[in-house]
Coordinates of N, CA and C in Angstrom, one line a residue:
Chain A
M12 N 0.9 -0.8 -0.2 CA -0.3 0.1 0.4 C 0.6 1.3 -0.1
P13 N 0.4 2.1 -0.7 CA 1.1 3.4 -1.2 C 1.0 4.5 0.4
K14 N 2.6 4.6 0.8 CA 2.1 5.4 1.9 C 1.8 7.3 1.9
A15 N 1.0 7.8 2.4 CA 0.1 8.9 2.1 C 1.4 9.6 3.2
N16 N 1.4 10.9 2.0 CA 2.0 12.1 2.1 C 1.6 12.8 3.7
I17 N 2.0 13.5 4.3 CA 0.3 14.3 5.0 C 1.5 14.9 6.0
S18 N 2.0 15.6 6.1 CA 2.5 17.3 6.7 C 2.0 18.3 7.0
N19 N 1.7 19.0 8.5 CA 1.3 19.6 8.8 C 1.8 20.9 10.2
D20 N 1.2 21.1 10.3 CA 2.0 22.8 10.4 C 1.4 23.7 12.5
I21 N 1.5 22.1 13.6 CA 0.8 21.8 14.5 C 1.3 22.1 15.1
R22 N 3.3 22.0 14.8 CA 2.8 22.7 16.0 C 3.7 24.8 15.5
R23 N 4.0 24.9 14.9 CA 3.3 26.2 14.6 C 2.4 26.8 15.2
L24 N 1.2 26.9 15.2 CA -0.2 26.8 14.8 C 0.3 26.3 16.2
R25 N 0.6 25.8 17.6 CA 0.8 25.7 18.6 C 1.1 26.9 19.3
F26 N 2.4 27.6 18.4 CA 3.0 28.0 19.2 C 1.9 30.1 19.1
E27 N 1.3 30.1 17.5 CA 0.8 30.5 17.8 C 0.3 30.7 18.5
L28 N -1.0 29.9 18.8 CA -1.9 30.0 20.2 C -1.9 30.2 21.4
G29 N -0.4 31.3 21.9 CA -0.2 32.1 23.3 C 1.0 30.9 23.9
E30 N 1.9 29.8 23.5 CA 2.0 29.0 23.6 C 1.4 27.9 24.1
M31 N 0.3 26.9 23.5 CA -0.4 25.9 23.9 C 0.5 24.8 23.8
T32 N 0.3 23.9 25.5 CA 1.5 22.6 25.6 C 0.7 21.7 24.5
Q33 N 1.7 20.7 24.5 CA 1.4 19.6 23.7 C 0.4 18.8 24.8
Q34 N -0.2 19.0 25.7 CA -1.0 17.9 26.5 C -1.0 18.2 26.9
D35 N -1.8 20.2 26.4 CA -3.2 20.7 26.7 C -4.2 20.5 25.0
L36 N -3.5 20.9 24.0 CA -3.8 20.4 22.7 C -4.5 18.6 22.7
A37 N -3.2 18.0 23.1 CA -4.1 16.5 22.8 C -5.8 17.0 24.8
N38 N -5.2 17.4 25.1 CA -6.3 17.3 26.1 C -7.8 17.7 24.7
R39 N -7.5 18.8 24.3 CA -8.9 19.2 23.6 C -8.9 18.9 22.4
A40 N -8.2 18.1 22.2 CA -8.7 17.2 21.4 C -8.7 15.6 21.7
G41 N -8.4 14.9 21.9 CA -8.6 14.1 22.5 C -8.7 12.9 22.6
C42 N -6.5 13.5 22.2 CA -5.8 11.8 22.2 C -4.7 12.3 22.9
T43 N -3.9 11.3 23.5 CA -2.8 11.3 23.7 C -2.1 12.3 23.8
R44 N -0.8 12.9 24.8 CA 0.7 13.9 24.4 C 1.5 13.0 23.2
Q45 N 2.0 12.1 23.6 CA 2.5 11.0 22.3 C 2.1 10.9 21.2
T46 N 0.7 11.3 21.3 CA 0.3 10.9 20.1 C 0.2 12.4 19.6
I47 N -0.2 13.2 19.8 CA 0.5 14.8 19.1 C 1.8 14.8 18.8
I48 N 2.9 14.5 19.5 CA 4.4 14.5 19.5 C 4.6 13.8 18.0
V49 N 4.1 12.6 18.3 CA 4.1 12.0 16.6 C 3.4 12.1 15.1
L50 N 2.4 13.0 16.0 CA 2.0 14.2 14.9 C 2.5 15.3 14.0
E51 N 3.4 16.1 15.2 CA 4.3 17.1 15.2 C 5.4 16.7 14.6
K52 N 6.1 14.8 14.7 CA 7.0 14.6 14.1 C 7.0 13.9 12.9
E53 N 6.0 13.9 12.4 CA 5.3 13.4 11.0 C 5.8 11.8 10.8
R54 N 5.3 11.1 11.5 CA 5.6 9.6 12.3 C 4.5 9.4 11.4
Y55 N 2.6 9.3 12.0 CA 2.1 9.1 12.1 C 0.6 10.1 11.7
V56 N -0.2 9.6 11.0 CA -1.1 9.8 9.9 C -2.2 10.0 10.7
P57 N -3.5 10.7 11.0 CA -4.2 10.9 12.0 C -5.8 10.2 11.3
S58 N -6.7 9.6 11.7 CA -7.9 9.4 11.5 C -8.8 10.6 11.2
L59 N -9.2 10.7 9.6 CA -10.4 11.8 10.0 C -11.0 13.2 10.7
S60 N -11.2 12.1 11.1 CA -12.3 12.5 12.9 C -10.6 13.7 13.8
L61 N -10.0 12.7 13.6 CA -8.7 13.1 14.9 C -8.1 15.1 14.1
A62 N -7.7 14.7 11.9 CA -7.0 15.6 12.3 C -8.8 16.9 12.6
F63 N -9.6 16.6 12.2 CA -11.1 17.9 12.3 C -10.0 18.0 13.8
R64 N -10.4 17.0 14.6 CA -11.3 17.7 16.2 C -9.4 19.2 16.6
I65 N -8.7 18.4 15.2 CA -7.2 19.8 15.9 C -7.6 20.8 15.1
A66 N -8.1 21.5 14.4 CA -7.9 22.5 13.5 C -9.1 22.5 14.8
R67 N -9.9 22.0 14.9 CA -11.1 23.1 15.4 C -10.3 23.5 16.3
V68 N -9.3 23.0 16.7 CA -9.0 23.5 18.2 C -8.4 24.5 18.2
F69 N -7.7 24.8 16.8 CA -7.3 26.4 16.0 C -7.9 27.3 15.2
D70 N -8.6 26.4 15.5 CA -9.9 26.5 14.5 C -9.5 27.6 13.4
R71 N -9.1 26.8 12.6 CA -9.0 26.8 11.6 C -9.0 25.2 10.2
T72 N -9.1 25.7 9.3 CA -9.6 24.4 8.3 C -8.6 23.5 7.8
I73 N -8.8 22.3 8.1 CA -8.5 21.3 7.6 C -6.5 20.8 7.2
E74 N -7.4 21.5 6.1 CA -6.3 22.0 4.9 C -5.5 22.8 5.5
E75 N -5.7 24.3 6.5 CA -4.5 25.4 7.0 C -4.2 24.3 8.0
V76 N -4.4 23.5 8.6 CA -3.2 22.5 9.3 C -2.5 21.7 8.4
F77 N -3.3 21.3 8.3 CA -2.3 18.9 6.8 C -2.0 19.5 5.9
E78 N -1.5 18.9 5.6 CA -1.3 18.7 3.9 C -0.8 17.9 2.8
Y79 N -1.6 17.1 2.0 CA -1.7 16.2 1.1 C -0.4 16.3 0.3
S80 N 0.6 15.4 0.5 CA 1.5 15.8 -1.0 C 1.9 14.5 -1.3
G81 N 0.6 14.0 -1.6 CA 0.4 12.8 -2.4 C 1.6 11.5 -2.3
E82 N 1.2 10.4 -2.6 CA 1.3 9.5 -2.5 C 3.3 9.2 -2.5
E83 N 3.2 7.4 -2.0 CA 5.1 7.0 -2.6 C 4.8 5.8 -2.6
Chain B
M11 N 12.7 -35.5 34.2 CA 12.8 -35.1 33.4 C 14.1 -35.1 32.1
N12 N 14.8 -36.0 31.0 CA 15.4 -36.8 30.5 C 16.7 -35.6 29.9
V13 N 17.7 -36.0 29.9 CA 18.5 -34.8 29.3 C 18.5 -34.2 27.8
F14 N 17.8 -35.3 27.0 CA 16.9 -34.4 25.8 C 16.4 -33.7 25.4
W15 N 15.0 -34.2 26.8 CA 14.5 -33.4 26.9 C 14.9 -31.9 27.3
T16 N 15.2 -31.9 28.1 CA 15.4 -30.4 29.2 C 16.5 -30.0 28.6
T17 N 17.3 -30.1 27.4 CA 18.5 -29.6 26.7 C 17.2 -28.9 25.7
L18 N 16.4 -29.8 25.2 CA 15.3 -28.8 23.5 C 14.8 -27.9 25.0
V19 N 14.4 -27.7 25.3 CA 13.0 -27.4 25.8 C 14.2 -26.0 25.9
L20 N 15.0 -26.4 27.3 CA 16.7 -24.6 27.1 C 16.6 -24.3 25.6
L21 N 17.1 -24.9 24.8 CA 16.9 -24.7 23.5 C 16.0 -23.5 22.5
S22 N 15.0 -24.5 22.8 CA 14.3 -23.8 22.6 C 13.5 -22.4 23.0
G23 N 13.7 -22.1 24.7 CA 14.0 -21.0 24.8 C 15.0 -19.7 25.0
L24 N 15.9 -20.5 24.8 CA 16.7 -19.6 24.2 C 16.4 -18.9 22.5
L25 N 16.2 -19.8 21.8 CA 15.4 -19.5 20.6 C 14.6 -18.4 20.9
V26 N 13.7 -18.4 21.8 CA 13.0 -17.1 21.4 C 13.4 -16.4 22.3
V27 N 14.5 -16.1 22.7 CA 14.7 -14.6 23.1 C 15.7 -14.3 22.5
V28 N 15.9 -15.6 20.9 CA 16.9 -14.8 20.3 C 16.7 -13.9 19.1
L29 N 15.1 -14.2 18.8 CA 14.1 -14.4 18.0 C 13.3 -12.5 18.6
V30 N 13.2 -12.9 19.3 CA 12.0 -12.2 20.5 C 13.4 -11.0 20.1
G31 N 14.9 -10.8 20.8 CA 15.4 -9.6 20.3 C 15.7 -9.1 18.9
R32 N 16.0 -9.6 18.2 CA 15.9 -9.7 16.9 C 15.1 -8.6 16.0
L33 N 13.5 -8.9 16.7 CA 12.4 -7.9 16.2 C 12.8 -6.9 16.5
M34 N 13.1 -7.4 18.0 CA 13.0 -6.0 18.8 C 13.8 -4.9 18.0
W35 N 15.1 -5.3 17.6 CA 16.6 -4.7 17.5 C 16.4 -3.4 16.2
L36 N 15.4 -5.0 14.9 CA 15.2 -4.8 13.5 C 13.5 -3.6 14.2
N37 N 13.1 -3.4 14.7 CA 12.1 -2.0 14.6 C 12.3 -0.9 15.8
R38 N 13.8 -1.2 16.3 CA 14.0 -0.3 17.4 C 13.9 1.2 16.8
P39 N 13.6 1.9 17.4 CA 12.8 3.2 16.7 C 13.8 4.3 16.4
Q40 N 14.1 4.5 15.3 CA 14.8 5.8 14.8 C 14.7 7.0 15.2
A41 N 16.5 7.5 15.1 CA 16.5 9.1 16.1 C 15.6 9.9 16.5
E42 N 14.9 10.1 15.4 CA 13.8 11.1 16.1 C 12.6 10.9 16.8
M43 N 12.6 9.6 17.3 CA 11.7 8.7 18.0 C 12.2 8.6 19.7
R44 N 13.2 8.3 18.9 CA 14.2 8.0 20.7 C 12.9 8.4 22.0
D45 N 12.9 9.7 22.2 CA 13.2 11.2 23.1 C 11.2 11.1 23.2
V46 N 10.4 10.1 21.8 CA 9.2 10.6 22.4 C 9.2 10.1 23.8
P47 N 8.5 10.4 24.6 CA 7.9 9.5 26.0 C 6.8 7.8 26.0
P48 N 7.8 7.4 27.2 CA 6.6 5.8 26.2 C 5.1 6.9 26.7
A49 N 4.0 6.1 25.6 CA 2.4 6.2 26.1 C 1.9 5.4 27.5
P50 N 1.0 5.4 27.5 CA 0.6 4.6 29.0 C 0.6 2.5 27.9
L51 N -0.1 3.1 27.3 CA -0.4 1.7 26.2 C 0.9 0.7 26.7
E52 N 1.8 2.2 26.2 CA 3.4 1.0 25.8 C 3.3 0.4 27.3
R53 N 4.1 1.7 28.0 CA 4.4 1.6 28.8 C 3.7 -0.2 30.0
L54 N 1.6 0.2 29.4 CA 1.9 -1.3 30.0 C 2.1 -2.8 29.6
G55 N 2.5 -2.6 28.1 CA 3.2 -3.8 26.7 C 4.5 -4.3 26.9
W56 N 5.2 -3.0 27.6 CA 6.2 -3.4 28.0 C 6.3 -4.6 29.8
I57 N 5.8 -3.8 31.4 CA 5.0 -4.0 32.0 C 4.6 -6.5 31.6
G58 N 4.2 -6.1 30.9 CA 3.5 -7.4 30.8 C 4.1 -8.1 29.8
L59 N 5.5 -7.6 29.0 CA 6.2 -8.5 28.4 C 7.6 -9.1 30.0
G60 N 8.0 -8.0 30.7 CA 8.2 -8.4 32.1 C 8.0 -9.4 32.5
V61 N 6.5 -8.8 32.7 CA 5.0 -10.4 33.8 C 5.1 -11.6 33.0
T62 N 4.8 -11.3 31.4 CA 4.7 -12.9 31.4 C 5.8 -13.8 30.8
T63 N 7.6 -12.8 31.1 CA 8.9 -13.2 30.8 C 9.1 -14.6 32.0
A64 N 8.8 -13.8 33.3 CA 9.2 -13.8 34.3 C 7.8 -15.5 35.0
I65 N 7.1 -15.8 33.8 CA 5.9 -16.4 34.6 C 6.7 -17.7 33.0
G66 N 6.1 -17.8 32.2 CA 7.0 -18.0 31.3 C 8.7 -19.1 31.4
A67 N 9.2 -18.1 32.8 CA 10.2 -18.8 33.2 C 10.3 -19.9 34.9
G68 N 9.4 -19.8 35.0 CA 9.0 -19.7 35.4 C 8.4 -21.0 36.0
L69 N 7.5 -22.1 35.0 CA 7.4 -22.5 34.2 C 7.4 -23.2 33.7
L70 N 8.9 -22.6 33.3 CA 9.6 -24.0 32.6 C 11.1 -24.5 33.8
M71 N 11.1 -23.5 34.7 CA 12.3 -23.8 35.4 C 11.3 -25.1 35.8
L72 N 9.8 -25.2 37.1 CA 8.6 -25.8 37.5 C 9.6 -27.4 36.4
V73 N 8.9 -27.4 35.2 CA 9.6 -28.1 34.8 C 10.5 -29.1 34.4
V74 N 12.1 -28.8 34.0 CA 13.2 -28.4 34.8 C 13.3 -29.4 36.0
L75 N 13.2 -29.1 37.0 CA 13.7 -29.4 38.2 C 12.5 -30.4 38.9
V76 N 11.4 -30.5 37.9 CA 10.8 -31.2 38.6 C 9.8 -32.0 38.4
G77 N 9.5 -31.6 37.0 CA 9.3 -32.9 35.5 C 7.9 -32.4 35.8
T78 N 7.3 -32.7 34.0 CA 6.2 -32.2 33.6 C 5.4 -32.8 33.4
D79 N 4.4 -33.6 35.6 CA 3.6 -33.9 35.7 C 2.9 -32.9 37.5
F80 N 4.6 -31.8 37.3 CA 4.1 -31.7 38.7 C 3.3 -30.4 38.9
I81 N 1.8 -29.5 38.5 CA 0.8 -30.1 38.7 C 0.2 -30.8 39.6
D82 N 0.4 -32.5 39.5 CA -0.4 -33.0 39.9 C -0.2 -33.7 40.4
V83 N 1.2 -34.4 40.5 CA 2.5 -34.9 42.0 C 2.6 -34.2 42.6
N84 N 3.0 -32.9 42.6 CA 4.1 -32.3 43.7 C 3.7 -30.4 43.9
T85 N 3.3 -30.9 45.3 CA 1.5 -29.7 45.2 C 2.5 -28.5 46.0
T86 N 3.9 -28.4 46.2 CA 4.5 -27.2 46.6 C 5.1 -25.9 45.4
A87 N 5.3 -27.2 44.2 CA 6.0 -26.8 43.0 C 3.3 -26.6 42.5
R88 N 2.4 -27.0 42.0 CA 1.7 -27.1 41.7 C 1.0 -25.3 42.6
L89 N 1.5 -25.0 43.7 CA 0.8 -23.8 44.4 C 2.0 -23.1 44.3
T90 N 3.4 -23.1 44.0 CA 4.5 -22.1 43.5 C 3.3 -21.0 42.3
F91 N 3.7 -22.2 41.2 CA 2.9 -21.8 39.6 C 1.9 -21.1 40.5
W92 N 0.1 -21.5 41.0 CA -1.0 -20.8 41.7 C -0.3 -19.1 41.2
V93 N 0.7 -19.9 43.0 CA 1.0 -18.2 43.2 C 2.0 -16.9 42.1
L94 N 2.8 -17.9 40.9 CA 3.6 -16.8 40.0 C 2.5 -16.0 38.9
M95 N 1.5 -17.7 38.6 CA 0.5 -16.8 37.8 C -0.6 -15.7 38.5
L96 N -1.0 -16.2 39.7 CA -2.3 -14.6 40.2 C -1.1 -13.6 40.9
V97 N 0.1 -13.5 40.9 CA 0.2 -12.2 41.4 C 1.5 -11.6 40.4
G98 N 1.4 -12.7 39.4 CA 2.2 -12.0 37.9 C 0.8 -11.4 37.0
F99 N -0.1 -12.0 36.8 CA -0.9 -11.2 36.7 C -1.4 -10.2 37.3
G100 N -1.6 -10.3 38.3 CA -2.1 -9.6 39.5 C -2.1 -8.2 39.6
I101 N -0.6 -8.2 39.4 CA 0.4 -6.6 39.0 C 0.5 -6.3 38.1
W102 N -0.3 -6.8 36.8 CA 0.2 -6.4 35.5 C -1.8 -5.8 35.1
G103 N -2.0 -6.4 35.7 CA -3.3 -5.6 35.5 C -3.9 -4.7 37.4
A104 N -3.1 -4.6 37.8 CA -2.7 -3.5 38.7 C -1.8 -2.5 39.0
S105 N -1.4 -2.5 37.3 CA -1.2 -2.0 36.9 C -1.0 -0.9 35.9
W106 N -2.1 -1.4 35.9 CA -2.5 -0.1 34.5 C -3.8 0.5 34.9
Y107 N -4.5 -0.2 35.7 CA -4.8 0.7 36.6 C -4.1 2.1 37.8
V108 N -2.7 1.6 37.7 CA -2.1 2.6 38.5 C -1.3 4.1 37.4
I109 N -1.2 3.2 35.8 CA -0.2 4.0 34.3 C -2.3 4.8 34.6
K110 N -3.0 4.4 34.8 CA -4.9 6.0 34.1 C -4.4 6.9 35.6
R111 N -4.0 6.1 36.3 CA -4.1 7.8 37.7 C -3.4 8.2 37.4
R112 N -1.9 8.1 36.5 CA -0.9 8.9 36.3 C -0.8 9.8 35.2
S113 N -1.6 9.6 34.7 CA -1.8 10.0 32.9 C -3.1 11.1 33.2
G114 N -2.6 12.2 32.3 CA -3.6 13.3 32.4 C -4.3 13.4 31.6
G115 N -5.3 13.3 31.3 CA -5.5 13.5 30.1 C -6.3 12.0 29.1
V116 N -6.3 12.2 28.7 CA -6.4 10.8 27.5 C -5.7 9.4 27.6
V117 N -6.4 8.8 28.1 CA -5.9 7.5 28.7 C -4.9 6.3 27.2
V118 N -5.7 6.3 26.5 CA -6.6 5.5 24.7 C -6.7 5.7 24.2
D119 N -6.2 6.6 23.0 CA -6.0 6.9 22.0 C -6.5 6.3 20.6
E120 N -7.3 6.6 19.4 CA -7.1 6.6 18.0 C -6.2 4.7 17.7
R121 N -4.9 6.0 18.2 CA -3.2 5.3 18.2 C -3.2 4.1 18.6
D122 N -3.7 4.4 19.7 CA -3.7 3.3 20.9 C -4.2 2.0 20.7
R123 N -5.3 2.3 19.7 CA -6.6 1.2 20.0 C -5.9 0.6 18.2
A124 N -5.8 1.4 17.1 CA -5.2 1.0 16.4 C -4.0 -0.7 16.9
I125 N -2.8 -0.2 17.6 CA -2.2 -0.8 17.3 C -1.8 -1.9 18.6
L126 N -3.2 -2.1 19.4 CA -3.5 -2.6 20.3 C -4.7 -3.8 19.1
A127 N -5.2 -3.6 18.4 CA -6.2 -4.5 17.7 C -4.2 -5.2 16.7
R128 N -3.1 -4.6 15.8 CA -2.7 -5.4 15.6 C -2.0 -5.8 16.9
S129 N -1.6 -5.6 17.5 CA -0.9 -6.7 18.2 C -1.5 -8.2 17.8
F130 N -2.6 -8.3 18.0 CA -3.5 -9.1 17.9 C -2.6 -10.9 17.5
S131 N -2.3 -10.1 15.9 CA -1.3 -9.9 14.4 C -0.1 -11.7 15.2
V132 N 0.1 -10.9 16.2 CA 1.3 -11.9 16.7 C 1.4 -12.5 18.3
E133 N -0.1 -12.1 18.6 CA -0.4 -12.9 19.9 C -1.2 -14.4 18.6
S134 N -1.2 -14.1 17.8 CA -2.1 -15.6 16.7 C -1.2 -16.3 16.6
V135 N 0.2 -15.7 16.0 CA 1.5 -16.1 15.7 C 1.7 -17.3 16.3
I136 N 2.3 -16.8 17.9 CA 2.8 -17.1 18.8 C 1.9 -18.3 19.3
V137 N 1.1 -18.5 19.6 CA 0.3 -19.1 19.7 C -0.3 -19.9 18.1
L138 N -0.3 -19.9 17.5 CA -0.1 -21.2 16.2 C 0.9 -21.9 16.4
L139 N 2.4 -21.0 16.8 CA 3.3 -22.0 16.6 C 3.3 -22.8 17.8
M140 N 2.3 -22.9 19.2 CA 2.8 -23.4 20.5 C 1.7 -24.6 20.0
L141 N 1.2 -24.8 19.2 CA 0.2 -25.8 19.0 C 0.1 -25.8 18.8
V142 N 1.0 -26.3 17.1 CA 2.0 -26.7 16.0 C 2.6 -27.3 17.2
T143 N 3.9 -27.2 17.7 CA 5.2 -27.0 18.2 C 4.3 -28.5 19.4
W144 N 4.0 -28.3 20.7 CA 2.8 -29.4 21.0 C 3.1 -30.4 20.3
T145 N 1.6 -30.7 19.8 CA 1.1 -31.2 18.5 C 1.8 -32.0 17.9
I146 N 2.9 -31.6 17.0 CA 4.3 -32.6 16.6 C 4.6 -33.3 17.7
A147 N 5.9 -32.6 18.8 CA 6.5 -33.3 19.9 C 5.4 -33.8 20.7
L148 N 4.3 -34.2 21.0 CA 3.6 -35.5 21.9 C 3.1 -35.8 21.0
T149 N 3.7 -35.4 19.4 CA 2.5 -37.1 18.3 C 3.9 -37.7 18.9
E150 N 5.3 -37.3 18.4 CA 6.0 -38.2 18.0 C 6.6 -38.6 19.2
V151 N 6.1 -38.3 20.6 CA 7.2 -38.8 22.2 C 6.0 -40.3 22.4
F152 N 4.5 -39.8 22.1 CA 3.8 -40.9 22.2 C 3.2 -41.9 21.2
S153 N 3.7 -41.2 20.1 CA 2.7 -42.3 19.0 C 2.9 -43.7 19.7
D154 N 4.1 -44.5 19.8 CA 4.2 -46.1 20.2 C 2.6 -46.6 21.9
D155 N 3.6 -45.2 22.8 CA 2.5 -45.9 23.5 C 0.7 -45.7 23.1
G156 N -0.1 -45.0 21.9 CA -1.1 -44.8 21.9 C -2.0 -44.4 23.0
V157 N -1.4 -43.2 24.1 CA -1.7 -42.7 25.5 C -1.0 -41.4 25.1
M158 N -1.7 -40.6 25.8 CA -0.6 -39.2 26.5 C -1.6 -39.4 28.2
P159 N -0.5 -38.7 28.9 CA -0.9 -38.2 30.3 C -1.5 -37.6 30.0
I160 N -2.7 -37.5 31.2 CA -3.5 -36.4 30.8 C -2.6 -34.9 31.4
T161 N -1.9 -34.8 31.9 CA -0.8 -33.7 33.4 C -0.6 -32.7 32.1
Y162 N -0.4 -33.0 30.8 CA 0.3 -32.4 29.3 C -1.4 -31.4 28.5
L163 N -2.6 -31.6 29.2 CA -3.3 -31.0 29.2 C -2.7 -29.8 29.6
Q164 N -2.9 -29.8 31.1 CA -2.4 -28.2 31.7 C -1.7 -28.2 30.7
L165 N -0.4 -28.7 30.8 CA 1.1 -28.4 30.5 C 0.5 -27.1 29.1
I166 N -0.1 -27.4 28.3 CA -0.4 -26.8 27.0 C -0.9 -26.1 26.8
F167 N -2.1 -25.9 27.7 CA -3.6 -24.9 28.3 C -2.0 -24.0 28.4
W168 N -1.8 -23.4 29.9 CA -1.2 -23.0 30.6 C -0.2 -21.9 30.0
S169 N 0.8 -23.3 28.9 CA 1.6 -22.5 28.1 C 1.3 -21.3 27.6
T170 N 0.4 -22.1 27.0 CA -0.8 -21.0 25.6 C -0.3 -19.9 26.3
F171 N -1.6 -20.1 27.5 CA -2.3 -18.8 27.6 C -0.8 -18.2 27.3
I172 N 0.2 -18.0 28.5 CA 1.3 -17.5 28.7 C 2.2 -16.9 27.4
G173 N 1.8 -18.4 26.9 CA 2.1 -17.4 25.0 C 2.2 -16.3 24.5
G174 N 0.1 -16.5 25.0 CA -0.3 -15.5 23.8 C -0.4 -14.6 24.7
A175 N -0.6 -14.1 25.9 CA 0.1 -13.0 26.9 C 1.7 -12.4 26.3
F176 N 2.3 -12.8 26.3 CA 2.9 -12.6 26.2 C 3.1 -12.3 24.0
G177 N 2.2 -13.1 24.0 CA 2.7 -12.4 22.4 C 1.9 -10.4 21.8
R178 N 0.7 -10.8 23.2 CA -0.1 -9.9 23.5 C 0.4 -8.2 23.4
A179 N 1.6 -8.7 24.7 CA 2.2 -6.9 24.8 C 3.7 -7.3 23.8
L180 N 4.2 -8.4 23.6 CA 4.9 -7.7 22.1 C 4.8 -7.4 21.0
G181 N 2.9 -7.1 20.9 CA 2.3 -7.2 19.7 C 2.3 -5.9 20.0
I182 N 1.7 -5.0 21.2 CA 1.5 -3.4 22.0 C 3.3 -3.3 21.2
V183 N 4.3 -3.8 22.2 CA 5.7 -2.8 22.3 C 5.6 -2.9 21.0
L184 N 6.2 -3.4 20.2 CA 6.1 -2.7 18.4 C 5.8 -2.9 18.2
G185 N 3.6 -3.1 17.9 CA 3.2 -1.3 16.9 C 3.8 -0.1 17.3
Y186 N 4.1 0.0 18.7 CA 4.7 1.6 19.0 C 6.3 1.9 18.1
R187 N 6.3 0.4 18.0 CA 8.0 1.2 17.6 C 7.7 1.5 15.3
R188 N 6.9 1.0 15.3 CA 6.4 0.9 13.9 C 5.7 2.7 13.0
E189 N 5.7 3.0 11.8 CA 4.5 4.4 12.1 C 3.6 3.3 11.8
I190 N 2.4 4.1 11.6 CA 1.5 3.6 12.1 C 0.4 4.4 11.3
V191 N -0.5 3.8 10.5 CA -1.3 5.3 9.0 C -3.0 4.4 9.8
V192 N -3.5 5.9 11.0 CA -5.0 5.3 10.8 C -6.5 5.0 9.7
D193 N -6.9 4.1 9.6 CA -7.4 4.3 8.4 C -8.4 4.8 7.8
A194 N -9.5 6.2 8.0 CA -10.3 6.8 8.8 C -11.5 6.2 8.3

């Protein structure tokens, strides 16, 4: 199965939002801090619902937070 | 228990250790992932690995020292085994409550659930391998006799139970070392 390349701006958006901590973002998005860490390292591709919840925390659209760059 | 079977059992145990070690090495975290703290479920997986390894080693020692019929003939050995099982799995179960209490916020999320679901494949492989091994070994040993001591039913069950639990814990630990893509 080809691997989906999905990058994100979570770390930058977190700092723009008053230096929100990873734990705080995790609590608001309904996931663990470890998931936020691996998301920021782009070592994990979230489900659509988690991606939407994270985007909602930042009050952004999903395309403003995540970028899909095709499959390899 | 004669020298041949003792040697075979010990070598099998050594083979398991080598294979598991190699699996862990092949799936070692890359440099950028090494600073990621363990998730609550991952901690539970490591505890489970330790507990099931200790219980499995204890069962192996009882078989080597007392014999394959230790459950039937030796009360001390049998009680030792029950205590090992109850304490070991009790610790594993209790540790989850401790981990949950110490973790702030969400304890198990979609990534953890995906890893948990995939850990079943490791558990299945280990259980199947153990059943195949038992079937072949017991058939070869007792085919001439035509009967098998009933004590082996206990050994098959408990060893496979422990092996399955070990496989589940191993699957969880390995799962955190691999990249996970959740099917949305």
